[in-house]
Coordinates of C-alpha atoms and ligand atoms in Angstrom, one line a residue:
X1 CA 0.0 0.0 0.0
X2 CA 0.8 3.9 -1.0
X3 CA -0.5 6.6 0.2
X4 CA -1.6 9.5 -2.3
X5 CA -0.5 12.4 -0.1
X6 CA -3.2 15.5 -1.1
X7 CA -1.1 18.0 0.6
X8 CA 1.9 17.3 -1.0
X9 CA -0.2 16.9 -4.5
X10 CA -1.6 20.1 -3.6
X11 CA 1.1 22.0 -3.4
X12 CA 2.5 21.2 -6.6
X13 CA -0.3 22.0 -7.8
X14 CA -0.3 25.9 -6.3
X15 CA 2.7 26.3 -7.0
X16 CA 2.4 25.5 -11.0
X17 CA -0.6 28.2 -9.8
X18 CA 1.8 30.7 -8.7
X19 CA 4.2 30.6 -11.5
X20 CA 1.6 31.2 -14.3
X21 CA -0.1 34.1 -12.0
X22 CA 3.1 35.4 -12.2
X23 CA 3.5 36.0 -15.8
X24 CA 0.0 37.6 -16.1
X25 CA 1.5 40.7 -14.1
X26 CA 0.3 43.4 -14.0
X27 CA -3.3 41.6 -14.4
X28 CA -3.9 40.0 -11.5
X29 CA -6.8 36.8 -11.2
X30 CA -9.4 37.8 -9.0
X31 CA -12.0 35.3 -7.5
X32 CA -14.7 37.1 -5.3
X33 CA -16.4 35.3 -2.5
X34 CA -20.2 35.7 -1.2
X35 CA -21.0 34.4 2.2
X36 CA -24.4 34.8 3.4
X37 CA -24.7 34.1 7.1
X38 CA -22.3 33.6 10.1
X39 CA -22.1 29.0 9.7
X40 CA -18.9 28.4 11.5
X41 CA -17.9 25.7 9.0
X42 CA -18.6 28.0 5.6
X43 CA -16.8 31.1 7.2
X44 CA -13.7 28.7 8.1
X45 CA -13.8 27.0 4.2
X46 CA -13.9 30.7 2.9
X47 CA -11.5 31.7 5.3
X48 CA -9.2 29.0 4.1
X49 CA -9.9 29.9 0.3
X50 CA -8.6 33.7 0.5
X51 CA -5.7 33.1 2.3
X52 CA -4.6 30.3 -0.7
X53 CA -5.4 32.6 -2.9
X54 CA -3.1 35.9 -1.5
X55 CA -0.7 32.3 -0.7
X56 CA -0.5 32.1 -5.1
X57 CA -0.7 35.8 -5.9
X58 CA -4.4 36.2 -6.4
X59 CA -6.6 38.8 -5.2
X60 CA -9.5 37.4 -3.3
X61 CA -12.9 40.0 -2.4
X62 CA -15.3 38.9 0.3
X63 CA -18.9 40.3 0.3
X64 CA -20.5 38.9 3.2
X65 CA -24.4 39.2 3.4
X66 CA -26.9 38.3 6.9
X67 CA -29.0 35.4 6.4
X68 CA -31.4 37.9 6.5
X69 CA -30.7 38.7 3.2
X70 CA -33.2 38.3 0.2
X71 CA -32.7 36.8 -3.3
X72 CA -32.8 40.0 -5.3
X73 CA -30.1 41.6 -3.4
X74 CA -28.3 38.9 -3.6
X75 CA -29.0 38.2 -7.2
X76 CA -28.1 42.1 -7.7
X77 CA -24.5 41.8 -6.2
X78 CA -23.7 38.6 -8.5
X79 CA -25.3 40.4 -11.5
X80 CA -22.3 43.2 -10.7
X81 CA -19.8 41.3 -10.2
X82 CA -20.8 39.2 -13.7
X83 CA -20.4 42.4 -14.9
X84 CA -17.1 43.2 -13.9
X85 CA -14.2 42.5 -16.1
X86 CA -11.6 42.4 -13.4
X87 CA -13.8 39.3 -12.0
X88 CA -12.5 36.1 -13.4
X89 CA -14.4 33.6 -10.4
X90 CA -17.3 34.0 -8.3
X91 CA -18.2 31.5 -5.4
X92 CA -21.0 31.7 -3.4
X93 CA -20.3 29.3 -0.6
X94 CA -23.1 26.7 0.7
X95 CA -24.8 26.2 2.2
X96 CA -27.3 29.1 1.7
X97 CA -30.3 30.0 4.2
X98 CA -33.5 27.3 3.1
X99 CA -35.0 31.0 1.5
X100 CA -32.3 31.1 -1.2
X101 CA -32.7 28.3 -3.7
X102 CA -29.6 26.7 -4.1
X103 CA -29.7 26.0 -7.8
X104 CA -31.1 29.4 -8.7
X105 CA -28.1 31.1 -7.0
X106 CA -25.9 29.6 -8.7
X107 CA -26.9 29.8 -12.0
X108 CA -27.2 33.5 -11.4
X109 CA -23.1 33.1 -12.0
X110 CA -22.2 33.9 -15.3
X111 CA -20.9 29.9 -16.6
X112 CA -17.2 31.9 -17.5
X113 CA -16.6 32.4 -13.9
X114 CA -18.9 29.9 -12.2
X115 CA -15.0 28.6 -10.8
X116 CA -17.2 26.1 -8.5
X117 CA -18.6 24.2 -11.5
X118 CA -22.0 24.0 -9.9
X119 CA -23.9 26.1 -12.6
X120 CA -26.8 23.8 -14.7
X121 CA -24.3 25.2 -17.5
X122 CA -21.0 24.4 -16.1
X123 CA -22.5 20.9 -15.2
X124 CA -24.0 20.6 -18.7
X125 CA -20.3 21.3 -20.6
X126 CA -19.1 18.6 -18.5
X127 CA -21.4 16.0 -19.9
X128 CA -20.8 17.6 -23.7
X129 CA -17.0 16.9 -22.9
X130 CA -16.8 20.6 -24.0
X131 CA -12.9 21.2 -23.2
X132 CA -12.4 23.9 -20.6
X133 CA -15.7 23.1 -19.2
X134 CA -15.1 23.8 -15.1
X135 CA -16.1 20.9 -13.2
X136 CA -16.5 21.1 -8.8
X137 CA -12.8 21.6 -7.4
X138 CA -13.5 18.5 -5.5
X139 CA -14.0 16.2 -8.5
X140 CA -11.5 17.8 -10.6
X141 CA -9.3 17.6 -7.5
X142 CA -9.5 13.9 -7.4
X143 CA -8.9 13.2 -11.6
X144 CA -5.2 15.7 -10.5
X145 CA -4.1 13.2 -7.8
X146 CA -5.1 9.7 -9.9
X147 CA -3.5 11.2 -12.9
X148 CA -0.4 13.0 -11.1
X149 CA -0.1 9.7 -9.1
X150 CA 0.5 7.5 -12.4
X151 CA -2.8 5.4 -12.3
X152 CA -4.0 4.7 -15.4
X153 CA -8.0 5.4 -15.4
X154 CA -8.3 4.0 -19.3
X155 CA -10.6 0.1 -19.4
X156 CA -10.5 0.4 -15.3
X157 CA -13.6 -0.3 -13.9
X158 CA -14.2 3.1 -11.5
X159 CA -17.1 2.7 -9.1
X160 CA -18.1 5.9 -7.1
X161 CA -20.5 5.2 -3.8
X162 CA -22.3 8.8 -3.8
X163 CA -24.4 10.9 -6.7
X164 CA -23.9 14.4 -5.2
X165 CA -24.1 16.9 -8.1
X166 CA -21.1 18.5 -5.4
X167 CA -19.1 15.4 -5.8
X168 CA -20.5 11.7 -7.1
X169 CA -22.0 12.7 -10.2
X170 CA -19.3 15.1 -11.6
X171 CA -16.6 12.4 -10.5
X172 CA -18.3 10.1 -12.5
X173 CA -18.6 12.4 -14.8
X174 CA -14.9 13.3 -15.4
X175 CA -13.8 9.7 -14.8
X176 CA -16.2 8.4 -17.9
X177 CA -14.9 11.3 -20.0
X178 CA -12.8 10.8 -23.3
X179 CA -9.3 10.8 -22.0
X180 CA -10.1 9.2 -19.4
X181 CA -12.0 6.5 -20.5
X182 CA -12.8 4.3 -16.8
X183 CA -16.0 2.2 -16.9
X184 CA -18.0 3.8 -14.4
X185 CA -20.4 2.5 -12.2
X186 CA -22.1 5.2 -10.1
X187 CA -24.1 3.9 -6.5
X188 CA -26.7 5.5 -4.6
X189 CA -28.5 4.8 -0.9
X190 CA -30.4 2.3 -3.2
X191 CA -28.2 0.3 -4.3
X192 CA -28.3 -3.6 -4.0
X193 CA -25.6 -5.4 -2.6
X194 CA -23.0 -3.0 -3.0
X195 CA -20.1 -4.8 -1.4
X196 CA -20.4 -7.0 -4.4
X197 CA -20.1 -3.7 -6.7
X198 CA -16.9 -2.1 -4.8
X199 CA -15.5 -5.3 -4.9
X200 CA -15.4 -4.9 -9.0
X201 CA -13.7 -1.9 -8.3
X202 CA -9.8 -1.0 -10.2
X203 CA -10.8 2.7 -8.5
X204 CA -12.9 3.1 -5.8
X205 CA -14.2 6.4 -4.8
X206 CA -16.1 7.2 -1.7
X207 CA -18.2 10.0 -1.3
X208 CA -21.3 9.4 1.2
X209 CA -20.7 11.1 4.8
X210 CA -21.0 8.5 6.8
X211 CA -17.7 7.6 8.9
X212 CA -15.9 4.1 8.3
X213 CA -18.7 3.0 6.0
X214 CA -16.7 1.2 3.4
X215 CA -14.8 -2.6 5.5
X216 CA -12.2 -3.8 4.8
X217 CA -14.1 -6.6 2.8
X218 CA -15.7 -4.4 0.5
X219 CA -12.5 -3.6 -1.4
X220 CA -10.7 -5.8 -3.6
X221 CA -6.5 -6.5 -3.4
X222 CA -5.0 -3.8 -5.4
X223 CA -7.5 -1.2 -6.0
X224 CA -7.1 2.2 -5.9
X225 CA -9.1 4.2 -3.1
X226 CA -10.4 7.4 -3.0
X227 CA -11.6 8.7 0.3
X228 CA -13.6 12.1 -0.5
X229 CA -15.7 11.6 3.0
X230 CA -14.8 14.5 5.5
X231 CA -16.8 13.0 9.0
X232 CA -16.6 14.4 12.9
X233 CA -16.7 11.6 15.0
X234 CA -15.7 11.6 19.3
X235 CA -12.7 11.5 20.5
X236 CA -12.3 12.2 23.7
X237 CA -8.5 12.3 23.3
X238 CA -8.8 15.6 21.4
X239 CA -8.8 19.0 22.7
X240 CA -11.8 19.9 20.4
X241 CA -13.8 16.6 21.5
X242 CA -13.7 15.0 17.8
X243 CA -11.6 13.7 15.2
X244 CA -11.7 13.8 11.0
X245 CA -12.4 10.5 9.7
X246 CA -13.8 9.6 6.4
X247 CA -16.0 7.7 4.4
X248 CA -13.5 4.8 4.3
X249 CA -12.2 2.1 7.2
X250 CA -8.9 3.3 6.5
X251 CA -7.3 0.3 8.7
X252 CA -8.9 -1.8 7.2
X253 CA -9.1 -0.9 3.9
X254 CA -5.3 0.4 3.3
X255 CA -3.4 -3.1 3.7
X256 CA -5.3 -4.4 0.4
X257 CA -5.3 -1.0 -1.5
X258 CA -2.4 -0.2 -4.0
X259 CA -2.7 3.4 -3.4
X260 CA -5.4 5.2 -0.9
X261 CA -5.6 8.7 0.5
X262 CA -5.8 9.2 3.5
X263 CA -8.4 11.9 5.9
X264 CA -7.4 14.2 6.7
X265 CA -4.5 14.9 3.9
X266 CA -6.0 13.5 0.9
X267 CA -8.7 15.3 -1.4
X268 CA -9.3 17.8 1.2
X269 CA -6.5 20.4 0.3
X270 CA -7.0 19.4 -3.4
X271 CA -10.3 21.3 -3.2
X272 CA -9.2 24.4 -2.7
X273 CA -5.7 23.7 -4.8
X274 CA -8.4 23.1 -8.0
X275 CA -10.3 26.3 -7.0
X276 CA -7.0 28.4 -7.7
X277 CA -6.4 26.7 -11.0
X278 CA -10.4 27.1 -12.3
X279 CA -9.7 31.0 -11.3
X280 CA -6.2 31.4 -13.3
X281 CA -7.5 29.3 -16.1
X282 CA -11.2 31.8 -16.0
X283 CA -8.4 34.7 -16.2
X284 CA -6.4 33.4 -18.8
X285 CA -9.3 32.7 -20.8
X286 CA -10.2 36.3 -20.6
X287 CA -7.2 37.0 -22.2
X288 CA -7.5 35.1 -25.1
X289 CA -10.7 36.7 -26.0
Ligands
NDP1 P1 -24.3 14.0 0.1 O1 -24.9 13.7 1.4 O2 -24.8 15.0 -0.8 O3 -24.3 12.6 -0.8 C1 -24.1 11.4 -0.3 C2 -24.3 10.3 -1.3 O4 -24.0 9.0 -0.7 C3 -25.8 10.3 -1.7 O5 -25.8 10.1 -3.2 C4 -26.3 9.0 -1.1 O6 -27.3 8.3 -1.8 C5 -25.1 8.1 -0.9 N1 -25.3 7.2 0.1 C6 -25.7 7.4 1.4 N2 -25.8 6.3 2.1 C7 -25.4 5.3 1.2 C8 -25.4 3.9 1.3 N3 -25.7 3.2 2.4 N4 -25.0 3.2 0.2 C9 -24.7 3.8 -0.9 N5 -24.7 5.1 -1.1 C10 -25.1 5.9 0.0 O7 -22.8 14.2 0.4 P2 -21.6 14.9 -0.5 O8 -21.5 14.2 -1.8 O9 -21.8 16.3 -0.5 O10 -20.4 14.5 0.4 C11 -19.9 13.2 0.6 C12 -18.8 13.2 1.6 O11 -17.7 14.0 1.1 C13 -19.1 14.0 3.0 O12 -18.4 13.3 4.0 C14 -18.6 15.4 2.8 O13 -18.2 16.0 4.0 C15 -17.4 15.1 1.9 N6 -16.9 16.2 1.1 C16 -15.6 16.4 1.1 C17 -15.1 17.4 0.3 C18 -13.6 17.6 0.3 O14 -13.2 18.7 -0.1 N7 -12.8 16.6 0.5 C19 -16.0 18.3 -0.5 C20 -17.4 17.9 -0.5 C21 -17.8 16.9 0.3 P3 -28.8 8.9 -2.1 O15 -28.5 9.9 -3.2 O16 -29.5 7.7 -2.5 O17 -29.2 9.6 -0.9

């Protein structure tokens, strides 16, 4: 067994980031955050996000909103900033009070800077294979570490626990794509017998939210292991009171996979890594035109 270190992965990543940001002085990529609300776990993600960004050179804006906050003023600030030419990304970070529809949100974002790949248009390119298309940092952040770790994806039989159009169904996506070219079996809460379906799998990735769910004995010797699942569970040991754990019995699991990645340390930090490169690559597109 390997690990597939996502920090280290990450950072290579950035830093590829930070040399091509570089060369685009004076211009300078600018992704601009909305936040509506105070959740503790959204303001720590964006929090995390704009320091990466000043990290690789890019400029970062925050408008933050109350949860009070209704769905024309909010669609009246993305309108602007669609409308600003020195906005390459936009990110309006989840989750949104229950009076904002999700989905409507985010297809206020123009599709050229929806850097979050969550837009009904972004989401449709993907399926057209149109090249460029942006696809959810977490996703795309998992096709970077299976390609930059050397596993080959073509004829592999890829089998993704999970559908959510944040991570499952874009995974699957990407994974089936040309180029790519994995036999993809996508799972879901209603799925029959899926230990004997993760067995079959040359890649497994697991994306459910529910701690330890896949044994030991659902995985076969060799496969590849992708551990998207980010779960709290006790631990009294802790000063906080809880430990990261994720989707997968790492224990378990690890001795039979060829490569696996671990929680925390694996996808995680690609997330944001992959948010960086959708924003330079939004930039540089502006460029061309
Ligand atoms: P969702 O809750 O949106 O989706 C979970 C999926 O798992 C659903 O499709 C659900 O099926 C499926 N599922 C649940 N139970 C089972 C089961 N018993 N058997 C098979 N499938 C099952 O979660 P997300 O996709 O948003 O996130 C998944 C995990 O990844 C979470 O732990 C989350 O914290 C983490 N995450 C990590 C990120 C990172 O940066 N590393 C980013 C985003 C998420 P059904 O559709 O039938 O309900």
């Amino acid at each position: 067994m390997a690990l597939i270190d996502g920090n280290l992965i990450a950072q290579q990543v950035l830093q590829e980031v930070k040399t091509r940001v570089a060369t685009l002085a004076p211009q300078v990529p600018h992704v601009a955050f909305v936040r509506v609300g105070d959740d503790p776990a959204s303001v720590s993600y964006v929090n995390k996000k704009q320091k990466t960004a000043a990290e690789v050179g890019m400029k970062a804006s925050l408008k933050l909103f109350p949860d009070t906050v209704s769905k024309e003023e909010l669609f009246a600030h993305l309108d602007s900033l669609n409308a600003d030419d020195t906005v390459h990304g936009i990110l309006v970070q989840a989750p949104l009070p229950k009076h904002l529809p999700e989905t409507e949100v985010f297809n206020r974002i123009s599709p050229d800077k929806d850097v979050d790949g969550f837009t009904t248009a972004s989401i449709g390119r993907l399926v057209q294979e149109v090249p460029g298309a942006f696809a959810a940092c977490t996703p795309a952040g998992i096709i970077e570490m299976l390609k930059r770790s050397g596993v080959v994806t073509a004829g592999k039989h890829a089998v993704v626990v999970g559908r959510s159009l944040i991570v499952g169904k874009p995974a699957a996506l990407l994974l089936l794509a040309k180029g790519l070219d994995a036999t993809v079996t996508v799972c879901n809460s209603r799925t029959k017998d899926l230990a004997a379906i993760t067995r079959q799998a040359d890649i497994l990735v697991a994306a459910i939210g529910k701690p330890h769910f896949i044994k030991g004995d659902m995985v076969s010797e060799g496969a590849v292991v992708i551990d998207v699942g980010i779960n709290r569970i006790p631990d009294a040991t802790k000063k906080t009171g809880y430990r990261l754990v994720g989707d997968v019995d790492f224990d378990a699991v690890a001795p039979k996979a060829s490569l696996i990645t671990p929680v925390p340390g694996g996808v995680g930090p690609m997330t944001v890594a992959m948010l960086m490169k959708n924003t330079l690559d939004a930039c540089e597109r502006t460029r061309k035109k």
